[in-house]
GROMACS .gro file of C-alpha atoms in nm:
model
  358
    1MET     CA    1   0.017   0.046  -0.003
    2ASN     CA    2   0.122   0.311  -0.087
    3VAL     CA    3   0.001   0.618   0.155
    4VAL     CA    4   0.079   1.009   0.119
    5GLY     CA    5   0.074   1.232   0.447
    6LEU     CA    6   0.027   1.600   0.389
    7ASP     CA    7   0.078   1.861   0.644
    8VAL     CA    8  -0.040   2.210   0.463
    9GLY     CA    9   0.048   2.510   0.638
   10GLY     CA   10   0.037   2.847   0.593
   11ALA     CA   11   0.400   2.902   0.537
   12ASN     CA   12   0.531   2.555   0.424
   13ILE     CA   13   0.366   2.242   0.241
   14LYS     CA   14   0.514   1.902   0.386
   15VAL     CA   15   0.439   1.579   0.216
   16ALA     CA   16   0.566   1.223   0.326
   17PHE     CA   17   0.537   0.926   0.134
   18ILE     CA   18   0.578   0.525   0.211
   19GLU     CA   19   0.586   0.222  -0.010
   20SER     CA   20   0.457  -0.042   0.236
   21GLU     CA   21   0.578  -0.336   0.011
   22GLN     CA   22   0.940  -0.238  -0.015
   23THR     CA   23   1.208  -0.403   0.130
   24PRO     CA   24   1.274  -0.378   0.475
   25PRO     CA   25   1.349  -0.172   0.666
   26LEU     CA   26   1.081   0.059   0.629
   27THR     CA   27   1.174   0.435   0.453
   28ILE     CA   28   0.986   0.761   0.435
   29ARG     CA   29   1.048   1.000   0.154
   30THR     CA   30   0.975   1.345   0.261
   31VAL     CA   31   0.960   1.657   0.100
   32ASN     CA   32   0.932   2.042   0.262
   33VAL     CA   33   0.844   2.343   0.011
   34PHE     CA   34   0.825   2.731   0.151
   35PHE     CA   35   0.514   2.821   0.019
   36PRO     CA   36   0.408   3.141   0.169
   37LEU     CA   37   0.014   3.198   0.131
   38TRP     CA   38  -0.059   3.514   0.229
   39ILE     CA   39   0.156   3.589  -0.038
   40LYS     CA   40   0.138   3.373  -0.332
   41GLY     CA   41  -0.268   3.377  -0.245
   42LYS     CA   42  -0.534   3.137  -0.174
   43LYS     CA   43  -0.576   3.047  -0.535
   44ASN     CA   44  -0.272   2.874  -0.598
   45LEU     CA   45  -0.257   2.624  -0.334
   46LYS     CA   46  -0.418   2.358  -0.498
   47HIS     CA   47  -0.098   2.339  -0.759
   48ALA     CA   48   0.120   2.390  -0.535
   49VAL     CA   49   0.037   2.115  -0.322
   50GLN     CA   50   0.009   1.872  -0.653
   51ASP     CA   51   0.387   1.979  -0.730
   52ALA     CA   52   0.507   1.888  -0.396
   53VAL     CA   53   0.358   1.572  -0.396
   54LEU     CA   54   0.465   1.514  -0.705
   55LYS     CA   55   0.860   1.645  -0.587
   56ILE     CA   56   0.844   1.267  -0.433
   57VAL     CA   57   0.539   1.051  -0.559
   58LYS     CA   58   0.652   1.114  -0.906
   59ASN     CA   59   0.435   0.853  -1.134
   60ARG     CA   60   0.416   0.606  -0.822
   61LYS     CA   61  -0.015   0.496  -0.759
   62VAL     CA   62  -0.129   0.639  -0.449
   63ASP     CA   63  -0.338   0.419  -0.245
   64VAL     CA   64  -0.449   0.655   0.021
   65VAL     CA   65  -0.367   1.019   0.163
   66GLY     CA   66  -0.376   1.125   0.539
   67VAL     CA   67  -0.403   1.546   0.534
   68THR     CA   68  -0.340   1.753   0.833
   69MET     CA   69  -0.313   2.094   0.790
   70THR     CA   70  -0.225   2.468   0.997
   71ALA     CA   71  -0.311   2.694   0.690
   72GLU     CA   72  -0.673   2.765   0.804
   73VAL     CA   73  -0.479   2.998   1.059
   74SER     CA   74  -0.383   3.196   0.774
   75ASP     CA   75  -0.551   3.541   0.747
   76VAL     CA   76  -0.677   3.478   0.380
   77TYR     CA   77  -0.947   3.302   0.529
   78PHE     CA   78  -1.208   3.476   0.718
   79THR     CA   79  -1.317   3.170   0.965
   80LYS     CA   80  -1.114   2.853   1.007
   81GLU     CA   81  -1.393   2.662   0.889
   82GLU     CA   82  -1.330   2.891   0.563
   83GLY     CA   83  -0.970   2.707   0.570
   84VAL     CA   84  -1.021   2.367   0.626
   85ASN     CA   85  -1.278   2.350   0.351
   86HIS     CA   86  -1.068   2.533   0.085
   87VAL     CA   87  -0.805   2.314   0.194
   88LEU     CA   88  -1.011   1.968   0.156
   89ASP     CA   89  -1.137   2.132  -0.168
   90CYS     CA   90  -0.752   2.097  -0.306
   91VAL     CA   91  -0.650   1.784  -0.176
   92GLN     CA   92  -1.003   1.676  -0.343
   93ARG     CA   93  -0.941   1.766  -0.670
   94ILE     CA   94  -0.568   1.638  -0.683
   95PHE     CA   95  -0.682   1.322  -0.546
   96SER     CA   96  -1.023   1.300  -0.665
   97SER     CA   97  -1.029   0.889  -0.688
   98THR     CA   98  -0.817   0.838  -0.398
   99PRO     CA   99  -0.964   0.774   0.000
  100ILE     CA  100  -0.837   1.048   0.193
  101PHE     CA  101  -0.861   1.087   0.572
  102VAL     CA  102  -0.831   1.392   0.757
  103LEU     CA  103  -0.630   1.372   1.088
  104ASP     CA  104  -0.855   1.546   1.423
  105VAL     CA  105  -0.739   1.663   1.733
  106GLU     CA  106  -0.864   1.338   1.892
  107GLY     CA  107  -0.625   1.123   1.733
  108ASN     CA  108  -0.916   1.004   1.460
  109LEU     CA  109  -0.877   0.982   1.094
  110LEU     CA  110  -1.183   1.094   0.891
  111PRO     CA  111  -1.358   1.089   0.580
  112VAL     CA  112  -1.325   1.402   0.417
  113GLU     CA  113  -1.686   1.503   0.485
  114GLU     CA  114  -1.751   1.444   0.828
  115ALA     CA  115  -1.407   1.654   0.891
  116ARG     CA  116  -1.575   1.936   0.665
  117ARG     CA  117  -1.886   1.899   0.947
  118LYS     CA  118  -1.609   1.940   1.183
  119PRO     CA  119  -1.392   2.217   1.120
  120TYR     CA  120  -1.286   2.288   1.446
  121LYS     CA  121  -1.218   1.920   1.492
  122VAL     CA  122  -0.939   1.887   1.221
  123ALA     CA  123  -0.782   2.247   1.214
  124SER     CA  124  -0.431   2.237   1.380
  125ALA     CA  125  -0.383   1.891   1.466
  126ASN     CA  126  -0.057   1.786   1.313
  127TRP     CA  127   0.038   1.812   1.649
  128MET     CA  128  -0.147   1.492   1.692
  129ALA     CA  129   0.054   1.267   1.453
  130THR     CA  130   0.352   1.349   1.610
  131GLY     CA  131   0.225   1.267   2.009
  132TRP     CA  132   0.046   0.972   1.846
  133LEU     CA  133   0.407   0.853   1.639
  134VAL     CA  134   0.627   0.901   1.975
  135SER     CA  135   0.374   0.714   2.226
  136ARG     CA  136   0.443   0.418   2.004
  137PHE     CA  137   0.783   0.453   2.119
  138THR     CA  138   0.801   0.598   2.505
  139VAL     CA  139   0.596   0.508   2.796
  140ASN     CA  140   0.619   0.911   2.955
  141SER     CA  141   0.802   1.137   2.756
  142MET     CA  142   0.725   1.469   2.676
  143VAL     CA  143   0.787   1.560   2.267
  144VAL     CA  144   0.918   1.926   2.160
  145ASP     CA  145   0.891   2.007   1.772
  146VAL     CA  146   1.027   2.331   1.675
  147GLY     CA  147   0.942   2.423   1.340
  148SER     CA  148   0.991   2.807   1.141
  149THR     CA  149   0.747   2.910   1.325
  150THR     CA  150   0.596   2.754   1.603
  151THR     CA  151   0.711   2.477   1.920
  152ASP     CA  152   0.454   2.230   1.979
  153VAL     CA  153   0.500   2.086   2.347
  154ILE     CA  154   0.344   1.759   2.318
  155PRO     CA  155   0.325   1.538   2.703
  156ILE     CA  156   0.281   1.152   2.672
  157VAL     CA  157   0.191   0.964   2.991
  158ASN     CA  158   0.133   0.564   3.013
  159HIS     CA  159   0.154   0.563   2.621
  160GLN     CA  160  -0.071   0.831   2.586
  161VAL     CA  161  -0.102   1.147   2.400
  162VAL     CA  162  -0.260   1.410   2.724
  163VAL     CA  163  -0.222   1.744   2.624
  164ARG     CA  164  -0.470   1.977   2.797
  165GLY     CA  165  -0.550   2.205   2.521
  166LYS     CA  166  -0.670   2.081   2.160
  167THR     CA  167  -0.778   2.410   1.961
  168ASP     CA  168  -0.463   2.643   1.876
  169LEU     CA  169  -0.625   2.878   2.133
  170GLU     CA  170  -0.629   2.593   2.446
  171ARG     CA  171  -0.279   2.495   2.362
  172LEU     CA  172  -0.125   2.874   2.415
  173ALA     CA  173  -0.328   2.940   2.719
  174TYR     CA  174  -0.146   2.559   2.821
  175ASP     CA  175   0.151   2.670   2.695
  176GLU     CA  176   0.168   2.342   2.479
  177LEU     CA  177   0.196   2.588   2.193
  178ILE     CA  178   0.460   2.851   2.202
  179TYR     CA  179   0.435   3.103   1.867
  180THR     CA  180   0.803   3.112   1.830
  181GLY     CA  181   1.050   2.915   1.598
  182ILE     CA  182   1.409   2.958   1.464
  183LEU     CA  183   1.346   3.076   1.102
  184ARG     CA  184   0.990   3.378   1.097
  185THR     CA  185   0.947   3.452   1.442
  186ASN     CA  186   0.948   3.845   1.506
  187LEU     CA  187   1.238   3.912   1.731
  188SER     CA  188   1.001   4.205   1.907
  189THR     CA  189   0.807   3.889   2.039
  190ILE     CA  190   1.086   3.756   2.246
  191THR     CA  191   1.211   4.027   2.420
  192ASN     CA  192   1.129   4.394   2.417
  193ILE     CA  193   1.485   4.535   2.510
  194VAL     CA  194   1.801   4.462   2.432
  195PRO     CA  195   2.186   4.529   2.534
  196ILE     CA  196   2.355   4.778   2.380
  197GLY     CA  197   2.678   4.864   2.548
  198LYS     CA  198   2.625   4.926   2.934
  199LYS     CA  199   2.249   5.008   2.854
  200PHE     CA  200   1.911   4.834   2.755
  201VAL     CA  201   1.674   4.953   2.478
  202ARG     CA  202   1.338   4.907   2.403
  203VAL     CA  203   1.335   4.789   2.061
  204SER     CA  204   1.076   4.867   1.778
  205SER     CA  205   0.746   4.631   1.755
  206GLU     CA  206   0.765   4.722   1.393
  207PHE     CA  207   0.858   4.403   1.175
  208PHE     CA  208   1.223   4.446   1.125
  209ALA     CA  209   1.383   4.132   1.215
  210SER     CA  210   1.335   3.761   1.225
  211THR     CA  211   1.460   3.509   1.441
  212GLY     CA  212   1.671   3.319   1.110
  213ASP     CA  213   1.838   3.662   1.143
  214VAL     CA  214   1.980   3.618   1.471
  215HIS     CA  215   2.019   3.253   1.398
  216LEU     CA  216   2.201   3.303   1.074
  217VAL     CA  217   2.443   3.576   1.254
  218LEU     CA  218   2.527   3.364   1.516
  219GLY     CA  219   2.601   3.078   1.321
  220ASN     CA  220   2.343   2.844   1.416
  221LEU     CA  221   2.253   2.798   1.032
  222LYS     CA  222   2.371   2.803   0.756
  223LYS     CA  223   2.217   3.082   0.418
  224GLU     CA  224   2.103   2.792   0.259
  225GLU     CA  225   1.920   2.665   0.579
  226TYR     CA  226   1.735   3.032   0.595
  227THR     CA  227   1.446   2.912   0.355
  228THR     CA  228   1.205   3.185   0.445
  229GLU     CA  229   1.087   3.506   0.334
  230THR     CA  230   1.301   3.840   0.538
  231ALA     CA  231   1.143   4.060   0.679
  232ASP     CA  232   1.303   4.326   0.449
  233GLY     CA  233   1.233   4.126   0.116
  234ARG     CA  234   1.629   4.130   0.087
  235GLY     CA  235   1.888   3.847   0.078
  236LYS     CA  236   2.044   3.671   0.351
  237SER     CA  237   2.369   3.734   0.383
  238LYS     CA  238   2.501   3.807   0.708
  239ARG     CA  239   2.588   4.138   0.678
  240GLU     CA  240   2.175   4.204   0.576
  241ALA     CA  241   2.098   4.003   0.860
  242MET     CA  242   2.263   4.225   1.113
  243ALA     CA  243   2.167   4.541   0.956
  244ARG     CA  244   1.799   4.372   1.021
  245ILE     CA  245   1.858   4.327   1.340
  246ALA     CA  246   2.037   4.666   1.424
  247ARG     CA  247   1.693   4.777   1.257
  248ILE     CA  248   1.498   4.653   1.599
  249VAL     CA  249   1.669   4.978   1.751
  250CYS     CA  250   1.632   5.201   1.463
  251ALA     CA  251   1.988   5.187   1.371
  252ASP     CA  252   2.182   5.089   1.103
  253LEU     CA  253   2.587   4.893   1.042
  254LYS     CA  254   2.723   5.258   1.047
  255MET     CA  255   2.573   5.279   1.374
  256LEU     CA  256   2.616   4.978   1.537
  257ASP     CA  257   2.876   4.732   1.446
  258GLU     CA  258   2.899   4.383   1.414
  259LYS     CA  259   3.004   4.323   1.815
  260LYS     CA  260   2.687   4.487   1.925
  261ILE     CA  261   2.476   4.312   1.707
  262LYS     CA  262   2.635   3.985   1.816
  263LYS     CA  263   2.560   4.087   2.166
  264ILE     CA  264   2.220   4.178   2.055
  265SER     CA  265   2.171   3.828   1.887
  266ARG     CA  266   2.262   3.624   2.192
  267PHE     CA  267   2.089   3.809   2.434
  268ILE     CA  268   1.749   3.734   2.196
  269TYR     CA  269   1.886   3.370   2.194
  270VAL     CA  270   1.904   3.324   2.500
  271ARG     CA  271   1.516   3.462   2.557
  272GLN     CA  272   1.401   3.272   2.283
  273ILE     CA  273   1.569   2.982   2.474
  274LYS     CA  274   1.381   3.055   2.831
  275GLN     CA  275   1.079   3.101   2.649
  276VAL     CA  276   1.090   2.722   2.548
  277ALA     CA  277   1.219   2.626   2.849
  278GLU     CA  278   0.974   2.814   3.083
  279ALA     CA  279   0.654   2.646   2.919
  280LEU     CA  280   0.843   2.239   2.905
  281LYS     CA  281   0.859   2.293   3.298
  282ASN     CA  282   0.503   2.423   3.329
  283VAL     CA  283   0.374   2.124   3.095
  284TYR     CA  284   0.572   1.889   3.311
  285ASN     CA  285   0.444   2.011   3.640
  286ARG     CA  286   0.108   1.970   3.533
  287THR     CA  287   0.125   1.617   3.362
  288HIS     CA  288   0.443   1.409   3.474
  289LYS     CA  289   0.576   1.249   3.793
  290THR     CA  290   0.895   1.072   3.619
  291PRO     CA  291   1.218   1.256   3.771
  292LYS     CA  292   1.336   1.528   3.524
  293LYS     CA  293   1.664   1.340   3.517
  294GLU     CA  294   1.447   1.033   3.376
  295LEU     CA  295   1.204   1.145   3.167
  296SER     CA  296   1.305   1.111   2.783
  297ILE     CA  297   1.263   1.460   2.606
  298VAL     CA  298   1.180   1.374   2.261
  299VAL     CA  299   1.297   1.662   2.016
  300THR     CA  300   1.211   1.669   1.607
  301GLY     CA  301   1.200   1.993   1.379
  302ILE     CA  302   1.403   2.210   1.215
  303GLY     CA  303   1.489   2.371   1.547
  304LYS     CA  304   1.578   2.056   1.731
  305LYS     CA  305   1.985   2.163   1.812
  306ILE     CA  306   1.933   2.517   1.792
  307LEU     CA  307   1.646   2.575   2.016
  308ALA     CA  308   1.444   2.220   2.174
  309GLU     CA  309   1.760   1.999   2.333
  310LYS     CA  310   1.901   2.378   2.441
  311ALA     CA  311   1.587   2.473   2.589
  312ALA     CA  312   1.496   2.098   2.765
  313LYS     CA  313   1.893   2.136   2.901
  314GLU     CA  314   1.760   2.530   3.066
  315ALA     CA  315   1.455   2.343   3.196
  316GLY     CA  316   1.635   2.092   3.406
  317PHE     CA  317   1.594   1.739   3.142
  318ARG     CA  318   1.911   1.528   3.146
  319ASN     CA  319   1.733   1.281   2.904
  320ILE     CA  320   1.721   1.400   2.558
  321VAL     CA  321   1.683   1.176   2.259
  322ASP     CA  322   1.643   1.315   1.898
  323ILE     CA  323   1.375   1.123   1.748
  324GLU     CA  324   1.520   0.968   1.453
  325LYS     CA  325   1.760   0.807   1.697
  326LEU     CA  326   1.388   0.683   1.893
  327THR     CA  327   1.213   0.522   1.555
  328LYS     CA  328   1.492   0.507   1.302
  329LEU     CA  329   1.315   0.684   1.047
  330LYS     CA  330   1.522   1.045   0.925
  331ILE     CA  331   1.198   1.287   0.988
  332SER     CA  332   1.274   1.558   1.167
  333GLU     CA  333   1.217   1.824   0.938
  334ASN     CA  334   0.821   1.706   0.870
  335THR     CA  335   0.732   1.507   1.150
  336PRO     CA  336   0.350   1.529   1.104
  337ALA     CA  337   0.311   1.461   0.774
  338ALA     CA  338   0.581   1.133   0.823
  339ALA     CA  339   0.407   0.996   1.135
  340LEU     CA  340   0.083   1.084   0.960
  341THR     CA  341   0.137   0.844   0.655
  342LEU     CA  342   0.269   0.588   0.975
  343MET     CA  343  -0.091   0.595   1.184
  344VAL     CA  344  -0.289   0.615   0.813
  345LEU     CA  345  -0.048   0.250   0.735
  346ASN     CA  346  -0.117   0.159   1.072
  347ARG     CA  347  -0.528   0.157   1.085
  348LEU     CA  348  -0.551  -0.001   0.784
  349GLU     CA  349  -0.291  -0.268   0.795
  350ARG     CA  350  -0.315  -0.325   1.132
  351GLY     CA  351  -0.076  -0.628   1.258
  352LYS     CA  352   0.158  -0.537   0.959
  353ASN     CA  353   0.369  -0.316   1.061
  354LEU     CA  354   0.616  -0.506   1.292
  355TRP     CA  355   0.883  -0.203   1.338
  356MET     CA  356   0.605  -0.017   1.567
  357GLN     CA  357   0.521  -0.095   1.901
  358SER     CA  358   0.134  -0.226   1.915
   0.00000   0.00000   0.00000
């Protein structure tokens, strides 16, 4: 059975593909395509999804499709319901004769028509696929998935996902969703002051620079890993990134030298680590009895090394596990899409996936 998993976001379209009849060990092909929905427009979403699928599926047959999404959060849609329906319209037009299942926040795989009747159950449910996968490998753990824009904190107790929040609103309230990532986050949402010389200076709340600039300047990212848009539409050289960072205090490169900009960048980086660490501690205190030193913190996402691991250590955790070592699958950069393919496969071919725990 050949399964496609789609994670349709507002900034990135992620696709995973499994051919279950392949010779073991099982491998998952994945692709991540940058598609800023608010810039490209919803009229182009269907073609973008189709192109992303073709990159890895090519001319192979697809037997079933799993869908999850966060694109409905985009302000190109007036309501989440409108966004959910539009994403499903696009997927149905691409896979008009293929069975499609939509993930909901309870971990159910719904037929498309049922998903349309329950738009708030399927909106922004991609974290559940990640939690489900990790729950197959760990008894008690927390998942930290750091992406370009957001961070998910997913507690696992007794092989079960035990989140308090299901909607994004609820997850924000319970520290299970932190709107901070390693590429697209506005620096003014991380701190309202930065050090310059011996003083702290307030920052502008304009979108002058993003976390991608900070991590590029600090050497946490390579230029080619900075895959999203920049705040000013200019390039992704170190000098251009420094210019954007200088602008958050209404300065430029003639006013601030590289040493001062690196000091600002390090300060923001530490603040971002503490932001995620605080959320981790809050979720842990609410959900777990396992001692911190023993609890597994499973890290994934493009920011697993840069932010997830650092935040876990800052929060006092020591047993930090890379999801790729845990699962023996190369899925860090597209975890929800990959996990969804496995979920669909597991539901349809129960008992045949011997690589997973039962």
